[in-house]
Amino acid sequence: MDLISNLAIGFETALTAQSLFYAFIGCFLGTMIGVLPGLGPVATIAMLLPITYGLDPVSALIMLSGIYYGAQYGGSTTAILINLPGESSSVVTALDGYQMARNGRAGAALSVAALGSFFAGCVGTLIIAAFAPAMTSIAFQFGPAEYFALMLLGVVCAVVLATGALLKAIGMVIIGLLLGLGGTDITSGVTRFAFGIPELSDGINFTVVAMGVFGLSEVIVNLSTPQGREGMLVNKIDRLYPTRAEVRESMPAVLRGTFLGSILGILPGGGALLSSFASYSLEKWIAKDSVPAFGRGNIRGVAGPESANNAGSQTSFIPMLTLGIPSNAVMALMIGAMMIQNIQPGPQVMSSNPQLFWGLIASMWVGNLMLVILNLPLIGIWVRLLTIPYRLLFPVILLFCVIGVYSLNNSVFDIWMLMIFGVAGYVFRKLGCECAPLLLGLILGPMMEEYLRRALIISRGDWSVFLTHPISAGLLLASAAMIVVASVPFISRKREEAFVED
Amino acid sequence: MKLNILSRMIGLAAAGFFSAAVPVQAADTYPDRTIQMIVPYAPGGTTDLAGRIVAKAMGAAFGQSVVVENKPGAAGSLGVGQALRSVPDGYTMAVSGVSSTMIHDLLGRELPYDPKKDLNAVAYLGSSGMVVITGNNSGLKTLADIIERSKKEPGSISFGSAGNASPGHMATEYLASMAGIKMTHVPYTGDSALMTDLMSGRIDFATVGIASVFSHMKAGSVRPLAITSAERISTFPDVPTVAEAGDLAGYEADIWNLLVLPKGTPAAVDQKLNQTINQLMREKGVRESLLEIGFTAREMDIAEIQNFIQTEREKWGKVIRESNINVE
């Protein structure tokens, strides 16, 4: 078996003391920066890039990828504990994870997130090892028309499967899409809605909005009630680890999430981004009658998206390793690190540097294992963090929010934006509007526009491309089907209780 | 706009306040504290790498640390603007590129500074060419093929670049206007979508910075047709220049970087920076590090840089007038 012997080469490389050491450093650093809101892996890797010059290539890449998936783990920790998603993928985790924490189940949410991610990571690693070359063709199948259809499906899912009122969800998606209109028009170069402020000429940064409407508005909400000021969870922490029933509920969600994430992760144009949203929608659709409802602390809402997100972040290595095409900013930096080491990323890496290729893959598995070992004992500490009186905790949360947001672009302007969106988020909550659809609109809006216009430029203005390309046609059909399914009960005014106003 | 004027006024007030103190310490003691070098792009790109190489060498030469701060936004003009509005004491500088030095201005985009008045370029940090590439399965084997087909069917050939008025777009429009052809521009925002569409044949070719596709060229996963510089490059001696392959004598389009400071910086400081960096460009270590990321070092004194800016400005101004690049 080729796969076995290849993996053997990989583990030989990954299990040396040196590789283990750098994997640990990477995972540890990654977890730390993931826990600090806003401080993302991109800034960290960029800072560490010069250090990697001196390391041998295998160690350098092992450390960098450790930071990457360590940050994914750490990011969900703050999302669950204090409703502060630092990255697009943890927005979804915050929805039910934070509610679980409020119900005293923070430990369960964190451990399900860790174990689900570990499982997904293992599967993702195996997929890379076994199918990487075969799966690259999927990436090539996706042109602008296909991406547009995929994004449209994402928006439709967000609306159809939103918790509260359908109309409010539609409203929030539209606000998100409108916010996404600001910035430089890609096709013509015209700046839209910048109001003469140069900082607005690239549009509104997603992370700033996410931290504002989730994290900052949460702080305002908590401070507005006496029990919120006291600290919400002092007496409510029961068992740290999930109950048997919770495990039983999570398992299928983890499996589905892993599957979805593995597929979507391969698409370099934003597929990995969609995977956690997609998984959440899927879970909600499959288990819509489960208790507690989604958005109120349902464990599937944590298990599915967390697995999807981790599987996606594993398989997003595939386009980089096999094509030299980076699927996100972190991957671009890793390609930079490879080039500094005089390794040309691309299909030939597998044959020219088998140690590096298979060693990196094996180290992903090792790193995932390390993260579980590192994170499971930490859960107790994290949960105890919640017993800190809120009046002491909230200034720290604010401080890290501000530092994190500043570090995005080294810009004070972003801190002002954070505050504006914090207040906006508070108003939305008081109005009973959910912010997740808004964020999805903000993320997907600009991408949809970009892909739509690119598809039309390439087709020279012929709209039929969206229907003549089979993948695109299929995805559009799925969107149409979802709208019909959702609107039938709406029209007959027999929408289920869970859909109606809370 | 009001905000701009206000912040500029504050900047000027601060400048007036500090400039009284500046001449005292003059150039013989400069620099006696940490220098801030703003790279107006996200970390990891070629400009960032080039800036860091120079910053490190400068730090060693001066015995003072030169701290690189990434300040991305508005295609480079945000970071450059911040440096140009800072106190002109030589301790805040930025790396500017073709776009932030002139293209934005030539297109009439609103900028937080006026490149013609506020920009004080003290050193040339090297240049890098671009390359015309196609996917391996493309039927277009040479640049002449592209030109020939575009002459027969205007607009039938599509090309990708890093965005509207990006150097790759400008270079291709320059080529098109010299060859008298018309092609369809497809703007991209990131390398990944561009490379996927190129490799799968959705677009016919792309013009991008050599450094960003160096690995693909070496791996043979794309086919280089022509280099936009005036001369071939040593790493790929078989790839012709655009001038040779397209029979377009005089064609030359490069990406370059300058070190810029606010106007009003003491002339002695400008000179010291210019001389120090030219000295560094002569050093083998710096030269080779720059070459590794695709940059060719070149020494220029301040007057030569001013001439260079003038020539480039005329060239790109003409391209913009003759082609359909515009901000509507």
GROMACS .gro file of C-alpha atoms in nm, chain B residues 134-141 198-200 216 219-224:
model
   18
  636THR     CA    1  -0.117   3.129  -1.973
  637GLY     CA    2  -0.244   2.796  -1.846
  638ASN     CA    3  -0.062   2.488  -1.972
  639ASN     CA    4  -0.357   2.377  -2.182
  640SER     CA    5  -0.400   2.710  -2.356
  641GLY     CA    6  -0.384   2.722  -2.734
  642LEU     CA    7  -0.197   3.052  -2.710
  643LYS     CA    8   0.169   2.961  -2.726
  700LEU     CA    9  -0.611   3.069  -1.543
  701MET     CA   10  -0.512   2.706  -1.496
  702SER     CA   11  -0.858   2.580  -1.584
  718HIS     CA   12   0.434   2.820  -1.054
  721ALA     CA   13   0.706   2.407  -1.121
  722GLY     CA   14   0.588   2.433  -1.481
  723SER     CA   15   0.223   2.466  -1.381
  724VAL     CA   16   0.180   2.781  -1.590
  725ARG     CA   17   0.343   2.885  -1.917
  726PRO     CA   18   0.530   3.217  -1.919
   0.00000   0.00000   0.00000
